Coordinates of C-alpha atoms in Angstrom, one line a residue:
M1 CA 164.2 191.0 225.9
E2 CA 167.8 190.3 225.8
F3 CA 169.7 189.5 222.7
E4 CA 173.1 188.9 221.4
L5 CA 175.4 192.0 220.7
I6 CA 178.9 192.4 219.5
A7 CA 181.1 195.5 220.2
K8 CA 184.2 195.8 217.9
T9 CA 187.2 197.7 219.0
F10 CA 191.2 197.6 218.6
M11 CA 193.5 194.7 219.0
G12 CA 194.7 195.2 222.4
L13 CA 191.6 196.9 224.0
E14 CA 189.3 194.0 224.4
P15 CA 189.8 193.6 228.3
I16 CA 189.1 197.3 228.8
L17 CA 186.0 197.1 226.4
A18 CA 184.9 193.9 228.2
Q19 CA 185.1 195.8 231.8
E20 CA 183.1 198.8 230.4
L21 CA 180.4 196.7 229.2
T22 CA 180.2 194.7 232.7
E23 CA 180.0 198.0 234.4
L24 CA 177.3 199.0 232.0
G25 CA 175.4 195.9 233.1
A26 CA 175.8 193.6 230.0
N27 CA 175.4 189.7 230.5
D28 CA 177.4 187.1 229.3
V29 CA 180.4 189.2 228.2
Q30 CA 183.1 187.0 226.3
I31 CA 186.3 188.5 224.9
G32 CA 187.1 187.8 221.2
R33 CA 189.8 188.9 218.9
R34 CA 189.3 192.8 218.2
M35 CA 185.6 192.2 219.6
V36 CA 183.8 191.4 222.8
S37 CA 180.2 189.7 222.5
F38 CA 177.7 190.1 225.2
R39 CA 173.8 190.2 225.9
G40 CA 171.4 192.9 226.5
D41 CA 168.1 194.5 225.8
K42 CA 167.5 197.4 223.5
E43 CA 168.2 200.0 226.2
L44 CA 171.7 198.5 226.7
M45 CA 172.2 198.7 223.0
Y46 CA 171.5 202.4 223.2
R47 CA 173.8 202.9 226.0
A48 CA 176.5 200.7 224.6
N49 CA 176.5 203.2 221.5
F50 CA 176.4 206.3 223.7
Q51 CA 178.5 205.6 226.6
L52 CA 181.5 203.2 225.8
H53 CA 184.6 204.8 225.4
T54 CA 186.6 201.8 223.8
A55 CA 184.0 200.5 221.3
I56 CA 184.1 201.4 217.4
R57 CA 181.1 199.9 216.6
I58 CA 178.0 198.0 217.9
L59 CA 176.5 194.9 216.0
K60 CA 173.2 193.0 216.3
P61 CA 173.5 189.7 214.8
I62 CA 170.7 188.5 212.8
I63 CA 171.7 184.9 211.8
H64 CA 174.6 183.0 212.3
F65 CA 175.1 180.0 209.5
K66 CA 177.6 178.0 207.8
A67 CA 178.6 178.4 204.2
R68 CA 181.2 177.0 201.7
S69 CA 179.7 178.9 198.6
A70 CA 178.4 182.3 197.5
D71 CA 175.4 180.2 197.0
D72 CA 175.2 179.2 200.4
V73 CA 175.4 182.7 201.5
Y74 CA 172.7 183.8 199.0
N75 CA 170.3 181.0 200.2
E76 CA 170.8 181.7 204.0
V77 CA 170.4 185.2 203.8
L78 CA 167.3 184.5 201.7
K79 CA 165.8 182.8 204.6
V80 CA 165.8 186.1 206.5
D81 CA 162.3 187.9 206.7
W82 CA 163.6 191.1 205.8
T83 CA 160.2 192.9 205.8
Q84 CA 160.9 192.9 209.5
H85 CA 164.1 195.1 209.1
L86 CA 163.6 197.1 205.7
D87 CA 160.6 198.7 204.3
Q88 CA 159.7 199.4 200.8
G89 CA 161.1 202.6 199.5
K90 CA 163.9 202.5 202.0
T91 CA 167.8 202.1 201.1
F92 CA 170.4 199.7 202.8
A93 CA 174.1 199.1 202.5
V94 CA 176.1 195.9 203.1
D95 CA 179.7 195.8 204.8
S96 CA 181.7 192.7 204.5
V97 CA 184.9 191.3 206.2
V98 CA 186.1 187.9 205.0
F99 CA 188.9 185.5 206.1
S100 CA 188.5 182.6 204.3
E101 CA 190.0 180.4 201.3
E102 CA 186.3 179.6 200.1
F103 CA 185.5 183.3 199.8
R104 CA 188.6 185.3 198.1
H105 CA 186.4 188.2 197.4
S106 CA 184.6 190.0 200.3
K107 CA 183.0 192.7 197.9
F108 CA 181.6 189.6 196.1
V109 CA 180.1 188.3 199.3
A110 CA 178.3 191.6 200.0
Y111 CA 176.9 191.8 196.3
K112 CA 175.3 188.1 197.2
V113 CA 173.9 189.3 200.4
K114 CA 172.4 192.5 198.5
D115 CA 171.0 190.1 195.8
A116 CA 169.2 188.0 198.1
I117 CA 167.4 191.2 199.9
V118 CA 166.7 192.6 196.5
D119 CA 165.3 189.4 194.9
Q120 CA 163.1 188.6 198.1
F121 CA 161.5 192.1 197.9
R122 CA 161.1 191.7 194.1
E123 CA 159.3 188.3 194.4
R124 CA 157.2 189.4 197.4
T125 CA 156.0 193.0 196.3
G126 CA 157.4 193.4 192.6
N127 CA 159.6 196.4 193.8
R128 CA 163.0 196.4 195.3
P129 CA 165.1 198.6 197.9
N130 CA 167.9 200.5 196.7
I131 CA 171.6 200.8 197.7
S132 CA 172.7 204.2 199.5
V133 CA 176.4 204.4 199.8
S134 CA 176.4 207.5 201.8
N135 CA 173.4 207.6 204.0
P136 CA 171.4 204.2 203.8
D137 CA 168.5 203.7 206.3
L138 CA 169.6 200.2 207.1
R139 CA 173.3 199.2 207.4
L140 CA 174.5 195.6 207.4
H141 CA 177.7 193.8 208.1
I142 CA 178.5 190.4 207.0
H143 CA 181.7 188.6 208.7
I144 CA 183.1 185.1 207.4
A145 CA 185.7 183.4 209.2
D146 CA 186.4 180.0 207.0
E147 CA 182.9 178.5 206.8
D148 CA 181.5 180.2 209.8
C149 CA 179.2 183.3 208.8
T150 CA 177.4 186.1 210.7
L151 CA 175.2 188.6 209.5
S152 CA 174.4 191.6 211.5
L153 CA 172.6 194.8 211.7
D154 CA 175.1 197.8 212.4
S155 CA 173.5 199.8 215.0
S156 CA 176.4 202.5 215.1
G157 CA 176.6 203.9 211.4
E158 CA 179.8 206.0 211.4
S159 CA 182.6 204.8 213.7
L160 CA 182.1 205.5 217.3
H161 CA 185.7 207.0 217.3
R162 CA 184.1 210.0 215.5
R163 CA 183.0 211.7 219.0
G164 CA 182.1 215.0 217.0
Y165 CA 184.3 217.3 219.0
R166 CA 187.2 217.6 216.6
Q167 CA 187.4 220.7 214.7
E168 CA 191.0 220.5 213.3
S169 CA 193.7 217.9 213.2
V170 CA 197.4 217.6 213.1
E171 CA 199.7 215.1 211.3
A172 CA 199.0 211.4 212.5
P173 CA 196.4 212.1 215.0
L174 CA 196.1 209.5 217.8
N175 CA 192.6 207.7 217.4
E176 CA 190.1 208.6 220.2
V177 CA 188.9 205.3 220.9
L178 CA 192.6 204.0 221.4
A179 CA 193.4 207.4 223.5
A180 CA 190.6 206.5 225.7
G181 CA 191.7 202.8 226.0
M182 CA 195.1 203.9 226.8
I183 CA 193.8 206.3 229.7
L184 CA 191.7 203.4 231.0
M185 CA 194.6 200.9 230.9
T186 CA 196.3 202.9 233.5
G187 CA 193.4 202.9 236.0
W188 CA 193.3 206.5 236.4
K189 CA 189.7 208.0 236.8
G190 CA 190.5 211.7 237.7
D191 CA 192.1 211.2 241.1
C192 CA 195.1 213.4 240.4
D193 CA 196.2 216.1 237.7
F194 CA 196.8 214.5 234.3
I195 CA 199.9 215.7 232.1
D196 CA 200.4 215.1 228.4
P197 CA 203.7 217.3 227.1
M198 CA 203.2 216.2 223.6
C199 CA 199.6 216.8 223.2
G200 CA 199.4 217.4 219.5
S201 CA 195.3 218.1 218.9
G202 CA 194.6 217.3 222.2
T203 CA 192.8 213.9 222.0
L204 CA 194.2 212.5 225.0
L205 CA 193.4 215.8 227.1
I206 CA 189.8 215.6 225.8
E207 CA 189.5 212.0 226.4
A208 CA 190.9 212.1 229.8
A209 CA 188.3 214.9 230.6
L210 CA 185.3 212.9 229.5
I211 CA 186.7 209.7 231.6
A212 CA 187.5 212.0 234.6
R213 CA 183.9 213.6 234.4
N214 CA 182.2 210.4 233.3
I215 CA 180.7 212.2 230.4
S216 CA 179.4 210.0 227.8
P217 CA 181.3 210.5 224.5
G218 CA 178.2 210.1 222.4
V219 CA 177.0 213.5 223.6
F220 CA 178.8 215.2 220.8
R221 CA 177.5 213.1 217.9
K222 CA 174.9 213.8 215.3
G223 CA 173.1 210.4 215.3
Y224 CA 173.3 206.7 215.1
A225 CA 172.2 204.0 212.6
F226 CA 169.9 202.6 215.0
E227 CA 167.7 205.8 214.9
K228 CA 166.6 204.8 211.5
W229 CA 165.3 201.2 212.5
K230 CA 161.6 200.2 212.5
D231 CA 161.7 199.4 216.2
F232 CA 163.6 202.5 217.2
D233 CA 162.1 203.9 220.6
A234 CA 162.7 207.5 220.5
D235 CA 161.5 208.1 224.0
L236 CA 163.9 205.6 225.7
F237 CA 166.9 207.2 223.6
D238 CA 165.9 210.6 224.6
T239 CA 165.8 209.7 228.3
I240 CA 169.4 207.9 228.1
Y241 CA 170.6 211.1 226.1
N242 CA 169.2 213.4 228.7
D243 CA 170.3 211.6 231.8
D244 CA 173.6 213.2 233.2
S245 CA 172.9 212.0 236.8
K246 CA 176.1 209.8 236.5
E247 CA 178.5 212.7 235.8
R248 CA 180.8 213.8 238.5
E249 CA 182.8 216.7 239.6
F250 CA 186.7 216.8 238.6
N251 CA 188.7 218.4 241.4
H252 CA 192.1 218.6 239.8
H253 CA 193.3 219.7 236.3
I254 CA 194.5 218.4 233.0
Y255 CA 197.6 219.8 231.3
G256 CA 198.7 220.0 227.6
Y257 CA 201.9 221.1 226.3
D258 CA 203.4 221.1 222.8
I259 CA 206.4 222.6 221.2
D260 CA 204.4 223.4 218.0
M261 CA 202.1 226.3 218.2
K262 CA 199.9 225.1 215.4
C263 CA 199.3 221.9 217.6
V264 CA 198.3 224.1 220.5
N265 CA 196.1 226.1 218.7
T266 CA 194.5 223.1 217.4
A267 CA 194.1 221.4 220.7
R268 CA 192.6 224.7 222.1
L269 CA 190.1 224.8 219.1
N270 CA 189.2 221.0 220.2
V271 CA 189.0 221.7 223.8
R272 CA 186.5 224.4 223.3
A273 CA 184.3 222.5 220.9
A274 CA 184.1 219.9 223.8
G275 CA 183.2 222.6 226.1
L276 CA 186.0 221.5 228.5
S277 CA 188.2 225.0 228.8
S278 CA 187.5 225.0 232.5
T279 CA 189.1 221.3 232.9
I280 CA 191.9 221.6 230.5
T281 CA 194.6 224.1 229.8
V282 CA 196.9 224.0 226.9
Q283 CA 200.4 225.9 226.7
Q284 CA 203.2 226.1 224.2
A285 CA 206.5 224.6 225.7
D286 CA 209.1 222.3 225.0
I287 CA 209.8 219.2 226.8
K288 CA 213.3 220.3 227.7
D289 CA 211.4 222.9 230.0
F290 CA 209.2 220.3 231.9
A291 CA 209.4 221.3 235.3
Q292 CA 208.4 219.2 238.4
P293 CA 204.3 219.7 238.9
A294 CA 203.1 221.1 241.8
E295 CA 200.6 218.3 242.6
K296 CA 200.5 214.6 242.2
S297 CA 200.1 213.9 238.7
I298 CA 200.0 211.1 236.0
M299 CA 201.8 211.5 232.6
V300 CA 200.2 210.0 229.3
T301 CA 201.6 210.7 226.3
N302 CA 202.2 209.7 222.6
P303 CA 205.5 210.9 221.3
P304 CA 206.5 210.8 217.5
Y305 CA 207.9 207.5 216.5
G306 CA 209.9 208.6 213.4
E307 CA 207.2 206.9 211.0
R308 CA 204.6 209.0 210.0
I309 CA 206.1 212.5 211.5
S310 CA 209.5 213.3 210.6
T311 CA 211.2 214.1 213.8
P312 CA 214.7 215.7 214.0
D313 CA 216.9 214.0 216.6
L314 CA 214.1 211.5 217.3
L315 CA 216.3 209.4 219.5
G316 CA 217.4 212.6 221.6
T317 CA 213.7 213.5 222.1
Y318 CA 213.4 210.2 224.1
R319 CA 216.6 210.8 226.0
T320 CA 214.9 214.2 227.2
I321 CA 211.9 212.4 228.3
G322 CA 213.8 210.1 230.2
E323 CA 215.8 212.7 232.0
K324 CA 212.9 215.1 232.6
L325 CA 211.0 211.7 234.1
K326 CA 214.0 211.0 236.3
H327 CA 214.5 214.4 237.5
A328 CA 211.4 216.6 237.1
F329 CA 208.5 213.7 237.8
V330 CA 209.5 212.3 241.0
G331 CA 206.7 210.6 243.0
N332 CA 204.4 210.1 240.0
E333 CA 203.5 207.6 237.1
A334 CA 204.1 208.2 233.4
W335 CA 202.8 206.1 230.5
I336 CA 204.2 206.2 227.3
L337 CA 203.1 205.0 223.9
S338 CA 205.9 204.2 221.3
Y339 CA 206.8 201.8 218.4
R340 CA 210.5 201.6 218.2
E341 CA 212.6 199.6 221.0
E342 CA 215.6 202.1 220.1
C343 CA 213.5 204.9 221.3
F344 CA 212.2 203.1 224.6
D345 CA 215.8 202.3 225.4
Q346 CA 216.9 205.9 225.3
I347 CA 214.5 206.7 228.1
G348 CA 216.9 204.7 230.3
L349 CA 214.4 203.6 232.9
R350 CA 212.8 200.1 233.4
P351 CA 209.2 199.9 233.0
S352 CA 206.7 198.6 235.4
I353 CA 204.4 196.9 232.7
K354 CA 204.3 196.7 228.9
Y355 CA 201.0 196.5 227.1
P356 CA 201.0 195.6 223.2
V357 CA 198.6 198.0 221.3
Y358 CA 198.2 198.9 217.8
N359 CA 198.2 202.4 216.6
G360 CA 197.2 202.2 213.0
S361 CA 199.3 199.1 211.5
L362 CA 202.2 199.8 213.9
E363 CA 202.6 197.4 216.8
C364 CA 203.3 199.3 219.6
E365 CA 204.1 199.2 223.4
F366 CA 202.4 201.0 226.1
R367 CA 204.9 201.2 229.0
K368 CA 204.4 202.3 232.5
Y369 CA 207.2 204.0 234.6
T370 CA 207.2 204.6 238.3
I371 CA 209.3 207.2 239.2
F372 CA 210.8 207.6 242.4
E373 CA 213.8 209.3 244.3
G374 CA 217.1 207.6 245.3
K375 CA 217.7 203.8 244.9
L376 CA 215.3 201.0 244.4
K377 CA 216.2 199.4 247.5
T378 CA 215.5 202.4 249.7
F379 CA 212.2 203.0 248.1
R380 CA 210.9 199.7 248.6
N381 CA 212.0 199.6 252.1
E382 CA 209.9 202.9 252.8
G383 CA 207.1 201.0 251.5
G384 CA 207.1 202.0 247.7
T385 CA 205.8 199.7 245.0
V386 CA 207.3 199.7 241.9
K387 CA 205.1 196.8 240.4
T388 CA 202.0 195.6 241.6
D389 CA 201.3 191.6 242.0
E390 CA 198.9 191.9 238.9
E391 CA 201.7 193.6 236.9
K392 CA 204.3 191.0 238.1
A393 CA 202.1 188.2 237.0
A394 CA 201.5 189.7 233.5
M395 CA 205.3 190.6 232.8
A396 CA 205.8 186.8 233.8
E397 CA 203.4 185.4 231.0
K398 CA 205.7 183.4 228.4
H399 CA 205.5 184.9 224.7
R400 CA 203.9 188.0 225.9
F401 CA 205.6 189.6 223.0
K402 CA 206.9 187.8 219.9
K403 CA 209.4 189.0 217.5
N404 CA 207.4 188.0 214.4
R405 CA 203.7 188.3 215.2
E406 CA 202.9 189.0 211.3
F407 CA 200.2 191.6 212.9
K408 CA 201.5 194.0 210.4
Q409 CA 200.8 191.5 207.4
R410 CA 197.4 190.8 208.9
L411 CA 196.4 194.6 209.4
D412 CA 197.7 195.5 205.8
E413 CA 195.5 192.4 204.2
E414 CA 192.6 193.7 206.2
K415 CA 193.0 197.2 204.8
D416 CA 193.0 195.3 201.4
N417 CA 189.7 193.5 202.7
E418 CA 188.1 196.8 203.3
E419 CA 188.3 197.7 199.7
G420 CA 185.2 195.2 199.1
D421 CA 183.1 197.2 201.4
I422 CA 179.9 197.9 199.2
R423 CA 179.8 201.5 200.6
S424 CA 183.4 202.1 199.9
F425 CA 184.6 200.4 196.9
T426 CA 186.4 202.5 194.3
F427 CA 186.7 201.2 190.8
H428 CA 190.0 201.1 189.0
H429 CA 189.8 204.0 186.4
H430 CA 190.5 202.0 183.3
K431 CA 187.5 199.7 184.2
L432 CA 184.9 202.6 185.1
D433 CA 183.1 202.6 182.0
S434 CA 182.3 198.9 181.9
F435 CA 181.5 198.5 185.5
R436 CA 179.1 201.1 185.2
R437 CA 177.4 199.8 182.1
R438 CA 177.2 196.3 183.9
E439 CA 175.8 198.1 187.0
E440 CA 173.3 199.9 185.0
E441 CA 172.6 196.8 183.0
D442 CA 172.0 194.7 186.4
E443 CA 169.7 197.7 187.8
R444 CA 167.4 197.6 184.9
R445 CA 167.4 193.6 184.2
G446 CA 167.1 193.1 188.1
G447 CA 169.1 190.0 187.6
E448 CA 171.6 188.2 189.7
R449 CA 175.0 189.5 189.2
G450 CA 176.7 186.0 189.4
E451 CA 179.8 184.7 189.1
R452 CA 181.0 187.1 186.3
Y453 CA 181.6 189.6 189.0
G454 CA 183.6 187.5 191.2
D455 CA 187.0 187.8 189.8
R456 CA 186.9 190.9 187.5
R457 CA 187.0 193.7 190.1
G458 CA 190.6 193.8 191.2
Q459 CA 190.1 192.3 194.4
R460 CA 193.3 190.8 196.3
D461 CA 193.5 186.9 197.1
F462 CA 193.1 186.6 200.6
G463 CA 193.2 182.8 200.5
G464 CA 196.1 180.8 201.7
R465 CA 196.9 182.8 204.6
G466 CA 198.0 181.5 208.2
D467 CA 196.1 179.6 210.9
D468 CA 196.4 182.6 213.2
R469 CA 193.5 184.4 211.4
R470 CA 191.0 181.6 211.3
G471 CA 189.2 179.5 213.8
N472 CA 187.9 182.6 215.7
R473 CA 185.2 185.0 214.9
D474 CA 186.9 188.1 214.4
F475 CA 184.9 191.5 213.9
G476 CA 188.1 193.4 213.9
G477 CA 188.4 197.2 214.3
R478 CA 189.1 198.7 211.1
R479 CA 191.3 201.8 210.9
D480 CA 189.8 205.2 209.5
D481 CA 191.9 208.3 209.9
R482 CA 188.9 210.6 208.8
R483 CA 188.4 212.9 211.1
G484 CA 185.0 215.2 211.6
G485 CA 183.3 217.2 213.9
R486 CA 180.8 219.9 214.2
D487 CA 181.5 223.4 215.4
F488 CA 180.7 223.7 219.1
G489 CA 183.1 226.6 219.7
G490 CA 182.8 230.1 220.8
R491 CA 180.6 229.4 223.9
K492 CA 180.1 230.5 227.5
D493 CA 180.8 228.4 230.3
D494 CA 177.7 226.9 232.0
R495 CA 176.9 225.6 235.2
R496 CA 178.9 222.2 234.4
G497 CA 182.2 223.6 235.0
G498 CA 183.2 224.5 231.5
R499 CA 181.2 222.3 229.3
D500 CA 180.4 225.1 227.4
F501 CA 177.9 224.5 224.8
G502 CA 176.7 228.0 223.8
G503 CA 173.7 229.9 224.7
R504 CA 172.0 226.9 226.1
K505 CA 169.4 226.7 229.0
D506 CA 170.1 225.0 232.4
D507 CA 170.4 221.6 230.5
R508 CA 173.0 221.0 227.7
R509 CA 170.7 218.3 226.2
G510 CA 167.5 218.1 224.7
G511 CA 168.9 218.6 221.4
R512 CA 172.0 217.7 219.5
D513 CA 172.5 221.0 217.7
F514 CA 173.8 222.1 221.4
G515 CA 172.2 225.3 221.3
D516 CA 169.4 227.2 223.1
R517 CA 168.1 223.9 224.3
G518 CA 165.9 223.0 227.4
K519 CA 165.7 219.6 229.0
G520 CA 162.8 217.5 227.5
R521 CA 162.1 219.0 224.2
S522 CA 160.9 216.6 221.8
F523 CA 162.7 214.5 219.2
D524 CA 160.8 215.7 216.4
K525 CA 162.0 219.2 217.6
R526 CA 165.7 218.0 218.0
R527 CA 165.6 216.7 214.3
D528 CA 164.1 220.0 212.8
D529 CA 167.1 221.5 214.7
W530 CA 169.5 219.2 213.1
K531 CA 168.1 219.9 209.7
R532 CA 168.6 223.6 210.0
N533 CA 172.0 223.2 211.5
D534 CA 173.2 221.0 208.4
R535 CA 171.6 223.6 206.2
R536 CA 173.7 226.2 208.0
D537 CA 176.8 224.0 208.1
Q538 CA 176.3 223.3 204.3
D539 CA 175.9 227.5 203.7
D540 CA 179.1 228.2 205.7
E541 CA 180.9 225.7 203.6
N542 CA 179.8 227.1 200.3

């Protein structure tokens, strides 16, 4: 049976995500702002979480409704039969995103949803479910744009950008979903060598390898929120998890370079953790020493912008990039992500196409450069193509770039709005004791918090904003720079060409601990392995 689903992503990656969903077999794919809606069955929902490179969260809407007040929200949520989703003794959490003049406190909306669920259980059973901030059995997401409300089940849990292979990070690392989106924008699928001359912690390198070999990014993760749902089909997900039939050979190579040896070591560690040492080579090198590659290559790189990373002679770095492209990358394509127009100017080359994308709060551009030898006229006469017809049409669009988009303001407002997340709200220190007393009193009395909490929790006023924020359902991809990942290092290569997961049998899957596994092991056995590994990880930390 098919049902509605929503995939959230970062602004600028919606078309790429829509293409991924179409290739996955989704129906009724429609692009929105920072989201793509589609229809599919349970298997597709599992695969979307496990296989998509550019999604950060997969939501399953429960109900759509209109509301003008907190009481309206409460009453509509109360209409849902929550026993279908939540058993007694289980825990839940509510995440809220609100863009509305009627609802100025997203955290208060989350509490009204929570109250409705708790009151329904209390009235029917005499007992109530509890909130769990860190590890709930059910995650909910309510989104409000003006009067339009959507309440959804969050099937992902942790953001999908947390692949699980990152062991260490560097200053201002590139988000994994953004990195994958950039690579897919280029159209590269592993048909030539891939180079990143400023690779940092190696995110672009690893994401390129996953795309080239068609490896599902979810293979490294510990789990998903849907695994705790009442209707979770363990056998179905086990089949998806163990299916590597669409993985492919990669007959070229991926090269990463960085001038900072700390970055090189970090990238190497992350590459080993992903089991991709035979596919990716990372070396210390200055961009000044970049030489013409022996094989046809594509370059995708994210140089420093001078914003979050202090870079001496920033403009000089971009001049060097331009010089090396002109003289040591002839016959190839280069794609560069950056923020400052003056940095792009120093490259000294005319781009074939520009894509607006957002790296955190920074409105960046992702530019393509076609590098050829000699004069443009001669290159064209010999059959060379600088811009495809699609690129010409895209660049001819009016108002493709605007000077005053106010996206920075909107992203800042969303960051403040996220403080209303019931899972992540941090009390102001001087109010901590009084709020604790109120929370404890509310738990004892089981009463509705009501309006007394609405205006007293230090929330920002999100009313009175521009029309560009409203009128569309916006399931925004929120930023989260936390990085994590379990340690898969120190492994030997297996038959899959370097995806080395350590002491395993022929199949890398069958157990998410990636150790001593065999294909077809039961899900219960895998869960026992996870628990043992979690305890071992905790012992290592202690």
